[in-house]
PDB file of C-alpha atoms in Angstrom:
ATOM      1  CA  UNK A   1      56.662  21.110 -11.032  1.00  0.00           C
ATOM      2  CA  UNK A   2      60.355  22.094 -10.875  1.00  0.00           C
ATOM      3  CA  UNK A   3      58.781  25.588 -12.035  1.00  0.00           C
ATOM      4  CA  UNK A   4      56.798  25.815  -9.250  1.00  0.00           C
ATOM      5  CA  UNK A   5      59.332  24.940  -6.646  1.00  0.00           C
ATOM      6  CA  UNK A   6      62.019  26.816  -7.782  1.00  0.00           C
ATOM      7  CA  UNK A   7      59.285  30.237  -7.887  1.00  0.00           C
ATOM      8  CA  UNK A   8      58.425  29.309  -4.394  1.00  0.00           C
ATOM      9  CA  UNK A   9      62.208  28.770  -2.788  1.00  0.00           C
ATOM     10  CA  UNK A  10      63.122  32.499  -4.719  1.00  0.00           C
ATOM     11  CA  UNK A  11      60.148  34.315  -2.525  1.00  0.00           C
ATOM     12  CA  UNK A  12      61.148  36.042   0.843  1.00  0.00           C
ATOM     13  CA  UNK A  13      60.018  34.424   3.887  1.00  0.00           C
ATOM     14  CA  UNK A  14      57.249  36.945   4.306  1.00  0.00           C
ATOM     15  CA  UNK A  15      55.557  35.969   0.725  1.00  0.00           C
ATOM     16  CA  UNK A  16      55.933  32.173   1.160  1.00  0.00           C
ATOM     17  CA  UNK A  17      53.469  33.477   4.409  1.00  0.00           C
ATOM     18  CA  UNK A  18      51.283  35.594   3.031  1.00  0.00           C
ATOM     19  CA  UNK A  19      50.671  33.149  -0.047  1.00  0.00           C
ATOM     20  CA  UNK A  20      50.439  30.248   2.836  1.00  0.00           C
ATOM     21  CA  UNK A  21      47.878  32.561   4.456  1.00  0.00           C
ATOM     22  CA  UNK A  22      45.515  33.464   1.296  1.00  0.00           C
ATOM     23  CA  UNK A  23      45.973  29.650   0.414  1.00  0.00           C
ATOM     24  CA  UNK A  24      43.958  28.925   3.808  1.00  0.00           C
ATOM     25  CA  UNK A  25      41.462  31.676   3.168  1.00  0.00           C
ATOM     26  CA  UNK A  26      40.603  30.719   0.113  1.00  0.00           C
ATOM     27  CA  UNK A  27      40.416  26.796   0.991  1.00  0.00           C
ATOM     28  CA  UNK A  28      38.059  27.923   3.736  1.00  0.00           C
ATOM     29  CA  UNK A  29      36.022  29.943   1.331  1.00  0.00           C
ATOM     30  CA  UNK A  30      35.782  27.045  -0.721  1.00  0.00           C
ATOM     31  CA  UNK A  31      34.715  24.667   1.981  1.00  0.00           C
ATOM     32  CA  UNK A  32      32.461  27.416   3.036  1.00  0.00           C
ATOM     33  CA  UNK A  33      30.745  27.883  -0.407  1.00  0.00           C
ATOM     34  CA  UNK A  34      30.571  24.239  -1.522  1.00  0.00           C
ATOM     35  CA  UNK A  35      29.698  22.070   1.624  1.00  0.00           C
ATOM     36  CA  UNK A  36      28.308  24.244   4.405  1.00  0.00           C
ATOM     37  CA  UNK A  37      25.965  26.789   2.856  1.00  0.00           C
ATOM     38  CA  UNK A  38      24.471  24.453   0.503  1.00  0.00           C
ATOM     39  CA  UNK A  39      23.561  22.119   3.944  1.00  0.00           C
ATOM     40  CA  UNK A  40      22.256  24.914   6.054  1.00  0.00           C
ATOM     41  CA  UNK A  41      19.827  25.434   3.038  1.00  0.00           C
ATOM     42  CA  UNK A  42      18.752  22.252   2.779  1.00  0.00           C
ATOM     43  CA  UNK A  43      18.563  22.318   6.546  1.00  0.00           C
ATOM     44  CA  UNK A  44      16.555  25.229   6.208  1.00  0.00           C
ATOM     45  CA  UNK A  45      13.785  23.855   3.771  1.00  0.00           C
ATOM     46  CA  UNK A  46      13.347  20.536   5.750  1.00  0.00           C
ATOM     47  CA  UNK A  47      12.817  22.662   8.577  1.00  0.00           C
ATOM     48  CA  UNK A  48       9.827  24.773   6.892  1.00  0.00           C
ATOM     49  CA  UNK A  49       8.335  21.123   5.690  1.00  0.00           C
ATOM     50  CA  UNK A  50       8.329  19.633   8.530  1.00  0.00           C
ATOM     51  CA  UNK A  51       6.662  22.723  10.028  1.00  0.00           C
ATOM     52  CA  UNK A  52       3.816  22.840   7.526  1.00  0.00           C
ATOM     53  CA  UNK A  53       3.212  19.073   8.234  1.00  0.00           C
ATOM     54  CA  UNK A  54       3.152  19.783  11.947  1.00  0.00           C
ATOM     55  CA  UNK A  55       0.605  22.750  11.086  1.00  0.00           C
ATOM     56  CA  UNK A  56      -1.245  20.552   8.532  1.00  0.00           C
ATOM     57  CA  UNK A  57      -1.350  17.260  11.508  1.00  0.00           C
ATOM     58  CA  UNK A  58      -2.643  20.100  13.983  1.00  0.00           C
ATOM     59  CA  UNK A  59      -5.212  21.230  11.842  1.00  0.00           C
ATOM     60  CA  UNK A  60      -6.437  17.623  10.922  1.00  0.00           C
ATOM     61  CA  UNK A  61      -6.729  16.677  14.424  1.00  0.00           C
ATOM     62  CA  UNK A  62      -8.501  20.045  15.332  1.00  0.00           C
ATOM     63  CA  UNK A  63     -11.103  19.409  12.445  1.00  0.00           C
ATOM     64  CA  UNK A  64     -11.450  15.598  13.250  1.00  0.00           C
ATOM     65  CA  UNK A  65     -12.170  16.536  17.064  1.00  0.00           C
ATOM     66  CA  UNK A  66     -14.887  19.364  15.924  1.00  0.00           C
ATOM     67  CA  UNK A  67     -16.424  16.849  13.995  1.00  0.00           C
ATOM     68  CA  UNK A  68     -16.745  13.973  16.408  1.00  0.00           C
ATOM     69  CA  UNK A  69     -17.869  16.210  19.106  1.00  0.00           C
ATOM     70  CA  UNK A  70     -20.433  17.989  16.864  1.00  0.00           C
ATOM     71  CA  UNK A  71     -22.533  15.384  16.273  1.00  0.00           C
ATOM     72  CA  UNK A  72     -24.140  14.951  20.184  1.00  0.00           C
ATOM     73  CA  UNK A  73     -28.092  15.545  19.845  1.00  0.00           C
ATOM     74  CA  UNK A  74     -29.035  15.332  16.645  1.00  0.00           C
ATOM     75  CA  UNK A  75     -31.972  14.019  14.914  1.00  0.00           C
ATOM     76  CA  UNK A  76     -31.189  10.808  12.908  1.00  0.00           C
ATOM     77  CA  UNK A  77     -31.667  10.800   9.691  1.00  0.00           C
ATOM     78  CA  UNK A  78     -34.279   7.541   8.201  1.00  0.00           C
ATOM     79  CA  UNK A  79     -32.608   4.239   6.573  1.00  0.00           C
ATOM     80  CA  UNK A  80     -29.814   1.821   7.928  1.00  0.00           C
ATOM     81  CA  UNK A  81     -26.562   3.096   8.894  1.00  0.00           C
ATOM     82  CA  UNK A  82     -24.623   1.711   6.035  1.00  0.00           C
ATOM     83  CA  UNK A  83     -27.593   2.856   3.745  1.00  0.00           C
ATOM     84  CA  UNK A  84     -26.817   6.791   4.626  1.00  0.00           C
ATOM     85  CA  UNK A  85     -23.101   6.564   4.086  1.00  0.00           C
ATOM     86  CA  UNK A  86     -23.611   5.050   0.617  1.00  0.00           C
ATOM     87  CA  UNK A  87     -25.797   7.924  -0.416  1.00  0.00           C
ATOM     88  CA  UNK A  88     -23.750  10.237   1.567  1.00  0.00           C
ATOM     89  CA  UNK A  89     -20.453   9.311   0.089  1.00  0.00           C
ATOM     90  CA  UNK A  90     -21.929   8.759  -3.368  1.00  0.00           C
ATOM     91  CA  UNK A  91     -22.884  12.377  -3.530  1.00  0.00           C
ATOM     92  CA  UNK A  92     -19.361  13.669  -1.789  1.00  0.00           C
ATOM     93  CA  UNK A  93     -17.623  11.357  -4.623  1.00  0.00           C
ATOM     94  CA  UNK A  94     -15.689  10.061  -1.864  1.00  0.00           C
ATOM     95  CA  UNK A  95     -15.041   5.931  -2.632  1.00  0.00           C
ATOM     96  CA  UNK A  96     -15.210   3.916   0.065  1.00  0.00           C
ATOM     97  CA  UNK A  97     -12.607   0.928   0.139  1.00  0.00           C
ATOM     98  CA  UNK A  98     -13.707  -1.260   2.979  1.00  0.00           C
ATOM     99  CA  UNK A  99     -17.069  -1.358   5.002  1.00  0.00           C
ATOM    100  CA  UNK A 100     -17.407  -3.363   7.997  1.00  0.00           C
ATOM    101  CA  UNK A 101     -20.648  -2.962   9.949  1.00  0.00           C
ATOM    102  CA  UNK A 102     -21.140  -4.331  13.404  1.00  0.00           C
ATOM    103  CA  UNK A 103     -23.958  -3.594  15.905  1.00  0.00           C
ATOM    104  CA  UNK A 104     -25.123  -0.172  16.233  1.00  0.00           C
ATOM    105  CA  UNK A 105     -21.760   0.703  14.219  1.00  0.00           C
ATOM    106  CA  UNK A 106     -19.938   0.420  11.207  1.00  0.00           C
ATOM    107  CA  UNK A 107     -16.164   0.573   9.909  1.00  0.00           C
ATOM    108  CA  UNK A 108     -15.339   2.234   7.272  1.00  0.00           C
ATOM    109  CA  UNK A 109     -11.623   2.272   5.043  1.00  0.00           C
ATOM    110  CA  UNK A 110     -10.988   4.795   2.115  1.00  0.00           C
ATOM    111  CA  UNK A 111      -8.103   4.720   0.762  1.00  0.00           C
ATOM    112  CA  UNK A 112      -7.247   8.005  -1.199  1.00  0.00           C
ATOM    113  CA  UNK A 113      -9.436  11.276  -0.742  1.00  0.00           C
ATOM    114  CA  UNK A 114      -9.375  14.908  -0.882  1.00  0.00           C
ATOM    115  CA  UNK A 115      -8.737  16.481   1.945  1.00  0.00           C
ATOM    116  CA  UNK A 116     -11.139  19.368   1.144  1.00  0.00           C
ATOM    117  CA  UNK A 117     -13.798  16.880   0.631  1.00  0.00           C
ATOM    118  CA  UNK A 118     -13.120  14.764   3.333  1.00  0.00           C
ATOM    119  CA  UNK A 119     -13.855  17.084   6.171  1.00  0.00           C
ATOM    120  CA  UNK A 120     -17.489  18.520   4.445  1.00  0.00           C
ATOM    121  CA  UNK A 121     -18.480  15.076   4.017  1.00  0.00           C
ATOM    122  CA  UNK A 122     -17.945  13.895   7.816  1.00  0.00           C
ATOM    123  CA  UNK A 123     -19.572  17.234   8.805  1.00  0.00           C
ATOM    124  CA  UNK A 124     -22.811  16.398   6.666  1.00  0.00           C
ATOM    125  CA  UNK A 125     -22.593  12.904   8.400  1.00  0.00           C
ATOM    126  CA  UNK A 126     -22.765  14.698  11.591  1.00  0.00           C
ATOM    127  CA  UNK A 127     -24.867  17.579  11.346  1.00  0.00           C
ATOM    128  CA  UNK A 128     -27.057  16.793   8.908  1.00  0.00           C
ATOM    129  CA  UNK A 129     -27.771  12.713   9.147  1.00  0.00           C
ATOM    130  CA  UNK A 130     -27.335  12.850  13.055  1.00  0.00           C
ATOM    131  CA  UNK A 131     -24.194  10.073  13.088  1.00  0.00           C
ATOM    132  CA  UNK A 132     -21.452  10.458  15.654  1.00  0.00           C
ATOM    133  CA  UNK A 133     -18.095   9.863  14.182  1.00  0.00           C
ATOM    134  CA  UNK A 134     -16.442   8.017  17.341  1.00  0.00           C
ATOM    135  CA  UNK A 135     -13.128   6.802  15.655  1.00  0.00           C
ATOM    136  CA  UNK A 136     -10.893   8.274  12.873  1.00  0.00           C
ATOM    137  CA  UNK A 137      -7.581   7.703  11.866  1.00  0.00           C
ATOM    138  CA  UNK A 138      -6.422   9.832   9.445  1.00  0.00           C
ATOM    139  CA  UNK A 139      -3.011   9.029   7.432  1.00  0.00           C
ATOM    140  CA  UNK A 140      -0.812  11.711   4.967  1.00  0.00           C
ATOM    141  CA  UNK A 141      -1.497  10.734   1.100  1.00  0.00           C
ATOM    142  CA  UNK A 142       0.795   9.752  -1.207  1.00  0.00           C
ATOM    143  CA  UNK A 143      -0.103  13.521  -2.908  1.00  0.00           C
ATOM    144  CA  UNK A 144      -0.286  16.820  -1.862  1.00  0.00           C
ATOM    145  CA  UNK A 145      -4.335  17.546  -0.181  1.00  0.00           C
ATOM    146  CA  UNK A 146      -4.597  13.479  -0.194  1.00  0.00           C
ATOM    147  CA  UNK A 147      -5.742  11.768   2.725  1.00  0.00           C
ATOM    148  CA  UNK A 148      -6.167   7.922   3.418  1.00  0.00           C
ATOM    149  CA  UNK A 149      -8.668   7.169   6.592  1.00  0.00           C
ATOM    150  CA  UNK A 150      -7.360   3.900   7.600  1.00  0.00           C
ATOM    151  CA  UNK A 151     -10.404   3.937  10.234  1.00  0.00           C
ATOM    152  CA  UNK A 152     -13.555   5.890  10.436  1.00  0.00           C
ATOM    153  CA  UNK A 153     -15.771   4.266  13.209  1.00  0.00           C
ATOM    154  CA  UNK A 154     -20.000   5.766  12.965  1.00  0.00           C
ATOM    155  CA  UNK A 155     -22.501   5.289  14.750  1.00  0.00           C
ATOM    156  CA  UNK A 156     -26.000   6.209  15.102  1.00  0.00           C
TER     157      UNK A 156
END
């Protein structure tokens, strides 16, 4: 350390200064490099995920809204309510967790689907069995595509 201090003491004032001055340059680089960049690109990517969920919640409530407002007029299809959704599902391969009928209506809960299979299924329900989809809640999976519908309200 003596070294050090006697190398400093023998440079001119306007050394000591510049060295002072390429000490705080480089600090900042470093501060720069190591803790700012590094959070404006993290910044960056939780920006573009949260925008593909935003596109991904848009699109799921644009599909769910086509498909409970497609279903007015149809002819019904023959058999009880929970009866078509059985077959329906069975042939989807979409497992149903929960089903709760009541009245002219039944509840449904499934717990982890597909989204690509999900949204062919409930248009078969509509278009081609004549139900009206007149509730749906539709949650984020656990996985990438998944889907859980915590409620999923037909009628016929």
């Amino acid at each position: 350390m003596n070294q050090l201090e006697t190398y400093w003491q023998n440079l001119k004032p306007n050394e000591q200064l510049l060295l002072k001055c390429a000490g705080a340059i480089f600090a900042l680089f470093v501060i720069v490099m190591l803790i700012i960049r590094p959070l404006n690109n993290k910044i960056e990517k939780a920006e573009k995920a949260l925008l593909q969920q935003q596109e991904l919640v848009q699109y799921v409530k644009q599909s769910a809204a086509k498909i409970k407002g497609s279903g007015q007029g149809k002819v019904a299809a023959s058999g009880s309510l929970s009866q078509i959704i059985n077959v329906s599902s069975r042939r989807a391969q979409i497992n149903i967790s929960k089903m709760q009928p009541k009245d002219d209506t039944l509840r449904l809960t499934i717990e982890a689907v597909e989204f690509n299979k999900l949204l062919p299924w409930l248009e078969s329900l509509v278009e081609q069995s004549g139900l009206t989809i007149s509730a749906i809640d539709i949650n984020r999976g656990a996985e990438p595509g998944m889907v859980s519908i915590s409620r999923l309200v037909v009628e016929k």
